C-alpha positions as semicolon CSV with decimal commas, in nm:
position;residue;x (nm);y (nm);z (nm)
1;M;0,000;0,000;0,000
2;T;0,132;0,402;-0,044
3;I;0,025;0,729;0,135
4;S;0,060;1,104;0,125
5;I;-0,040;1,320;0,419
6;G;0,160;1,627;0,326
7;H;0,521;1,736;0,362
8;R;0,459;1,810;0,730
9;S;0,506;1,445;0,816
10;L;0,853;1,420;0,667
11;H;1,016;1,617;0,947
12;I;0,889;1,413;1,241
13;A;0,973;1,065;1,119
14;S;1,241;0,860;1,290
15;L;1,485;0,615;1,136
16;G;1,244;0,338;1,225
17;N;0,972;0,521;1,036
18;L;1,185;0,510;0,723
19;L;1,107;0,142;0,734
20;L;0,742;0,212;0,807
21;W;0,697;0,451;0,517
22;L;0,825;0,172;0,297
23;I;0,590;-0,080;0,456
24;A;0,302;0,154;0,381
25;A;0,427;0,205;0,028
26;F;0,512;-0,155;-0,038
27;H;0,189;-0,315;0,003
28;M;0,251;-0,178;-0,342
29;L;0,110;-0,343;-0,650
30;L;0,459;-0,412;-0,784
31;A;0,568;-0,606;-0,477
32;A;0,239;-0,792;-0,451
33;T;0,275;-0,906;-0,810
34;L;0,640;-1,007;-0,795
35;I;0,658;-1,192;-0,464
36;A;0,476;-1,509;-0,566
37;V;0,639;-1,524;-0,909
38;L;1,000;-1,421;-0,854
39;F;1,050;-1,574;-0,510
40;S;1,016;-1,949;-0,529
41;V;0,819;-2,026;-0,216
42;S;0,870;-2,390;-0,123
43;P;0,583;-2,640;-0,136
44;A;0,630;-2,694;0,237
45;A;0,576;-2,326;0,306
46;A;0,276;-2,322;0,075
47;A;0,121;-2,618;0,252
48;D;0,168;-2,461;0,593
49;D;-0,112;-2,207;0,611
50;A;0,060;-2,019;0,891
51;S;-0,172;-1,845;1,130
52;C;-0,189;-1,467;1,126
53;T;-0,073;-1,380;1,476
54;G;-0,064;-0,999;1,479
55;H;-0,236;-0,782;1,738
56;N;-0,379;-0,433;1,694
57;I;-0,119;-0,182;1,811
58;L;-0,375;0,092;1,868
59;T;-0,592;-0,125;2,093
60;D;-0,292;-0,185;2,315
61;L;-0,188;0,182;2,299
62;K;-0,533;0,303;2,399
63;Q;-0,508;0,099;2,718
64;S;-0,141;0,157;2,801
65;D;-0,103;0,524;2,701
66;P;-0,437;0,705;2,651
67;A;-0,267;1,041;2,603
68;R;-0,046;0,912;2,320
69;Y;-0,347;0,740;2,165
70;A;-0,536;1,073;2,175
71;E;-0,247;1,237;1,988
72;V;-0,267;0,969;1,717
73;V;-0,641;1,027;1,676
74;K;-0,593;1,405;1,663
75;E;-0,325;1,378;1,396
76;A;-0,537;1,137;1,194
77;D;-0,840;1,367;1,210
78;A;-0,632;1,644;1,051
79;V;-0,555;1,435;0,739
80;P;-0,767;1,555;0,444
81;N;-0,993;1,279;0,310
82;G;-0,862;1,042;0,575
83;K;-1,197;0,875;0,637
84;G;-1,341;0,620;0,398
85;I;-1,213;0,385;0,128
86;F;-1,514;0,403;-0,106
87;W;-1,599;0,725;-0,292
88;K;-1,859;0,836;-0,544
89;I;-1,725;1,034;-0,840
90;E;-1,962;1,271;-1,017
91;K;-1,948;1,514;-1,307
92;P;-2,244;1,679;-1,482
93;G;-2,376;1,495;-1,787
94;V;-2,238;1,147;-1,715
95;K;-2,326;0,855;-1,492
96;P;-2,151;0,846;-1,154
97;S;-1,829;0,650;-1,120
98;W;-1,680;0,491;-0,811
99;L;-1,338;0,491;-0,644
100;L;-1,224;0,213;-0,410
101;G;-0,909;0,233;-0,205
102;S;-0,762;-0,116;-0,223
103;M;-0,514;-0,310;-0,015
104;H;-0,279;-0,534;-0,213
105;V;-0,315;-0,839;0,009
106;T;-0,487;-1,179;0,006
107;D;-0,650;-1,143;0,348
108;P;-1,003;-1,288;0,313
109;R;-1,142;-0,999;0,519
110;V;-1,013;-0,760;0,254
111;L;-1,119;-0,972;-0,044
112;T;-1,485;-0,965;0,055
113;L;-1,624;-0,638;-0,082
114;P;-1,915;-0,472;0,099
115;P;-2,248;-0,519;-0,087
116;R;-2,268;-0,161;-0,218
117;T;-1,910;-0,173;-0,343
118;Q;-1,965;-0,509;-0,510
119;A;-2,281;-0,378;-0,675
120;A;-2,092;-0,077;-0,816
121;H;-1,825;-0,310;-0,954
122;D;-2,083;-0,537;-1,114
123;A;-2,276;-0,250;-1,276
124;A;-1,974;-0,059;-1,411
125;D;-1,896;-0,042;-1,782
126;A;-1,519;-0,033;-1,726
127;I;-1,279;-0,126;-1,445
128;V;-0,968;0,082;-1,377
129;I;-0,680;-0,043;-1,161
130;E;-0,323;0,066;-1,102
131;S;-0,183;-0,173;-1,362
132;D;-0,374;-0,413;-1,586
133;E;-0,052;-0,617;-1,616
134;I;-0,141;-0,798;-1,296
135;L;-0,389;-1,005;-1,495
136;D;-0,092;-1,211;-1,615
137;E;0,174;-1,228;-1,343
138;K;0,420;-1,437;-1,541
139;K;0,403;-1,211;-1,846
140;A;0,446;-0,904;-1,628
141;S;0,743;-1,056;-1,446
142;A;0,905;-1,157;-1,774
143;A;0,878;-0,799;-1,895
144;L;1,031;-0,667;-1,574
145;L;1,319;-0,912;-1,597
146;M;1,416;-0,742;-1,921
147;K;1,563;-0,474;-1,691
148;P;1,743;-0,687;-1,432
149;E;1,962;-0,400;-1,315
150;L;1,657;-0,236;-1,158
151;M;1,587;-0,537;-0,936
152;M;1,928;-0,697;-0,889
153;F;2,289;-0,604;-0,831
154;T;2,477;-0,664;-1,156
155;D;2,826;-0,568;-1,034
156;G;2,892;-0,871;-0,814
157;T;2,747;-0,712;-0,501
158;T;2,543;-0,941;-0,278
159;I;2,321;-0,853;0,015
160;E;2,555;-1,043;0,248
161;K;2,832;-0,793;0,176
162;L;2,610;-0,504;0,284
163;L;2,485;-0,647;0,615
164;S;2,645;-0,693;0,953
165;H;2,672;-1,049;1,083
166;D;2,371;-1,003;1,316
167;D;2,154;-0,854;1,041
168;Y;2,263;-1,130;0,805
169;V;2,147;-1,394;1,056
170;R;1,815;-1,210;1,103
171;L;1,761;-1,200;0,728
172;E;1,843;-1,567;0,686
173;D;1,600;-1,661;0,964
174;G;1,326;-1,434;0,832
175;L;1,349;-1,579;0,484
176;K;1,363;-1,935;0,616
177;Q;1,031;-1,878;0,793
178;R;0,884;-1,792;0,454
179;G;1,035;-2,091;0,275
180;I;1,287;-1,881;0,080
181;P;1,659;-1,968;0,080
182;L;1,891;-1,671;0,119
183;A;2,078;-1,777;-0,197
184;A;1,761;-1,710;-0,398
185;V;1,764;-1,340;-0,308
186;S;2,130;-1,266;-0,240
187;R;2,167;-1,049;-0,552
188;M;1,827;-0,881;-0,520
189;R;1,815;-0,515;-0,427
190;P;1,724;-0,441;-0,065
191;W;1,376;-0,303;-0,132
192;M;1,267;-0,630;-0,292
193;I;1,390;-0,831;0,005
194;S;1,223;-0,585;0,245
195;S;0,890;-0,639;0,074
196;V;0,917;-1,011;0,148
197;V;1,030;-1,005;0,512
198;A;0,775;-0,732;0,590
199;L;0,487;-0,965;0,506
200;P;0,342;-1,206;0,764
201;S;0,399;-1,574;0,698
202;C;0,025;-1,627;0,653
203;E;0,022;-1,380;0,365
204;M;0,316;-1,554;0,200
205;A;0,145;-1,891;0,244
206;R;-0,173;-1,770;0,074
207;K;0,025;-1,618;-0,213
208;A;0,214;-1,944;-0,256
209;K;-0,119;-2,124;-0,291
210;G;-0,222;-1,888;-0,568
211;V;-0,474;-1,679;-0,376
212;Q;-0,529;-1,353;-0,561
213;F;-0,475;-1,022;-0,387
214;L;-0,765;-0,776;-0,397
215;D;-0,670;-0,587;-0,712
216;Q;-0,613;-0,910;-0,901
217;K;-0,951;-1,041;-0,794
218;I;-1,127;-0,721;-0,897
219;A;-0,960;-0,733;-1,239
220;A;-1,011;-1,106;-1,292
221;D;-1,379;-1,085;-1,198
222;A;-1,423;-0,799;-1,442
223;V;-1,265;-0,995;-1,727
224;A;-1,487;-1,293;-1,646
225;E;-1,787;-1,062;-1,678
226;G;-1,667;-0,935;-2,015
227;K;-1,573;-0,590;-1,889
228;Q;-1,284;-0,381;-2,013
229;V;-0,997;-0,345;-1,765
230;K;-0,764;-0,046;-1,793
231;G;-0,442;0,031;-1,608
232;L;-0,312;0,369;-1,493
233;E;0,058;0,286;-1,487
234;T;0,290;0,001;-1,569
235;L;0,477;-0,219;-1,327
236;A;0,797;-0,107;-1,497
237;E;0,715;0,252;-1,403
238;Q;0,671;0,148;-1,041
239;L;0,998;-0,043;-1,053
240;Q;1,183;0,253;-1,200
241;A;1,053;0,479;-0,925
242;M;1,185;0,253;-0,652
243;A;1,517;0,195;-0,829
244;E;1,581;0,570;-0,844
245;L;1,600;0,597;-0,465
246;P;1,947;0,548;-0,310
247;T;2,059;0,199;-0,209
248;E;2,147;0,338;0,134
249;F;1,786;0,440;0,185
250;H;1,665;0,088;0,106
251;M;1,933;-0,070;0,326
252;K;1,810;0,131;0,625
253;S;1,461;0,005;0,555
254;L;1,573;-0,357;0,534
255;I;1,774;-0,339;0,857
256;E;1,484;-0,179;1,045
257;T;1,246;-0,443;0,908
258;L;1,472;-0,720;1,037
259;A;1,507;-0,550;1,375
260;L;1,130;-0,535;1,426
261;G;1,098;-0,911;1,377
262;S;0,758;-1,045;1,482
263;K;0,640;-0,689;1,556
264;M;0,583;-0,666;1,182
265;N;0,282;-0,895;1,223
266;D;0,129;-0,640;1,459
267;V;0,198;-0,356;1,216
268;V;0,032;-0,538;0,926
269;E;-0,266;-0,645;1,138
270;T;-0,321;-0,288;1,255
271;M;-0,297;-0,155;0,901
272;T;-0,556;-0,412;0,796
273;D;-0,792;-0,316;1,080
274;L;-0,760;0,052;0,985
275;Y;-0,831;-0,033;0,624
276;L;-1,142;-0,232;0,708
277;S;-1,273;0,049;0,928
278;G;-1,191;0,311;0,665
279;D;-0,958;0,504;0,896
280;I;-0,688;0,547;0,632
281;G;-0,571;0,880;0,772
282;M;-0,465;0,707;1,093
283;T;-0,216;0,478;0,919
284;I;0,094;0,698;0,932
285;P;0,021;0,834;1,282
286;M;-0,011;0,472;1,394
287;L;0,312;0,370;1,226
288;K;0,499;0,645;1,405
289;T;0,407;0,495;1,741
290;V;0,608;0,184;1,658
291;S;0,938;0,374;1,649
292;P;0,879;0,720;1,790
293;D;1,229;0,812;1,909
294;G;1,471;1,031;1,720
295;E;1,445;1,232;1,401
296;D;1,591;1,199;1,057
297;E;1,595;1,503;0,832
298;D;1,848;1,387;0,577
299;G;1,624;1,453;0,278
300;D;1,551;1,088;0,207
301;Y;1,192;1,132;0,314
302;A;1,134;1,421;0,080
303;A;1,276;1,222;-0,210
304;F;1,070;0,918;-0,114
305;E;0,743;1,106;-0,083
306;Q;0,798;1,298;-0,404
307;R;0,901;1,005;-0,622
308;I;0,697;0,719;-0,485
309;I;0,387;0,900;-0,367
310;L;0,321;1,247;-0,505
311;D;0,454;1,187;-0,856
312;R;0,255;0,866;-0,891
313;N;-0,061;1,026;-0,754
314;K;-0,040;1,287;-1,029
315;V;0,008;1,022;-1,295
316;M;-0,289;0,823;-1,170
317;A;-0,520;1,123;-1,153
318;E;-0,417;1,255;-1,495
319;R;-0,457;0,920;-1,668
320;A;-0,784;0,842;-1,490
321;A;-0,956;1,169;-1,578
322;P;-1,035;1,096;-1,948
323;I;-1,162;0,750;-1,855
324;L;-1,381;0,884;-1,576
325;A;-1,517;1,146;-1,816
326;N;-1,719;0,867;-1,981
327;G;-1,893;0,781;-1,654
328;N;-1,992;0,450;-1,492
329;V;-1,635;0,348;-1,410
330;F;-1,522;0,143;-1,112
331;M;-1,168;0,249;-1,018
332;A;-0,948;0,080;-0,757
333;V;-0,607;0,207;-0,646
334;G;-0,411;0,159;-0,325
335;A;-0,607;0,311;-0,037
336;L;-0,312;0,514;0,084
337;H;-0,302;0,697;-0,249
338;L;-0,633;0,860;-0,160
339;P;-0,586;1,094;0,141
340;G;-0,386;1,413;0,177
341;E;-0,363;1,737;-0,012
342;G;-0,160;1,560;-0,279
343;G;-0,381;1,253;-0,283
344;V;-0,582;1,123;-0,576
345;I;-0,911;1,249;-0,432
346;E;-0,797;1,611;-0,419
347;L;-0,628;1,585;-0,758
348;L;-0,948;1,458;-0,920
349;R;-1,145;1,739;-0,758
350;K;-0,906;1,987;-0,916
351;Q;-0,995;1,832;-1,252
352;G;-1,363;1,912;-1,203
353;F;-1,496;1,596;-1,043
354;T;-1,703;1,587;-0,725
355;L;-1,599;1,313;-0,485
356;T;-1,806;1,209;-0,186
357;A;-1,727;0,939;0,067
358;V;-1,979;0,653;0,073
359;N;-2,038;0,478;0,404
């Protein structure tokens, strides 16, 4: 998943939150598509439908530190368009369209669309998603592998050479839990490895069994119904955006991911609960509670937000506008693309559309 809540947030994030920004970003369509195809999850791991063991961080925080919890709620309430994942899109002279904030996971709670959302999907003339390439994972992965330098080190560097001994052991253990040998990813760039170890084992197990993540299911159902499916960007464009960020930035993210260990299950569970309740604006304030100490103002955050979030929001809104102009469209993009002054909702409003949250 990705989010924008304004440049204000960049100056209060800690080193640990560098990891958490990437977690939020990399429930990203690119990672969701590549994990099952490029990482050979073992049959044993696939057969072991590991239990999802995460706990809601905010539930615990509300009990242990009510004042800090109140701060999280206050910050979330200040996020523009931070409430709701389903929006009605209107423009004079055409039928209404619909916008769903998606979560790129296989969690059955997420895959079951509410009745009104499902009805909008079924009645739409066209379906719009981030990338229509996800309809054929193998074809998409083959195309991405045409640019191996964006996903792998091609100069002989391996991830082992970039990690301390302790971090190397953590990585090896984390991958082993997911049925992935370290040798299979040793030449992969850090952000790709981070996207794997950040996911709970239960999510990896479902992916290994071929369970579709939400966007895939939406697209596949549309094709089965004879509907046209259109994409707003390519997976290669997403890959290029991530590859343009410094390796050092991604290494920090990987190390912090490894350090959190099983706490990652709690982070993902809380993000899922917020998604299901529609409290998208609370995601980043929640993430900051996981690693609240210290500040990092080295400019990496600004580069990350601009390249991975704001730039892509603009592309999505610009490419969606002419499609939405025809009316009766069902559009689904990552939920954390929606809120904020630079989010897709505000950008579509600037193009003359009226967007209203639907409960």
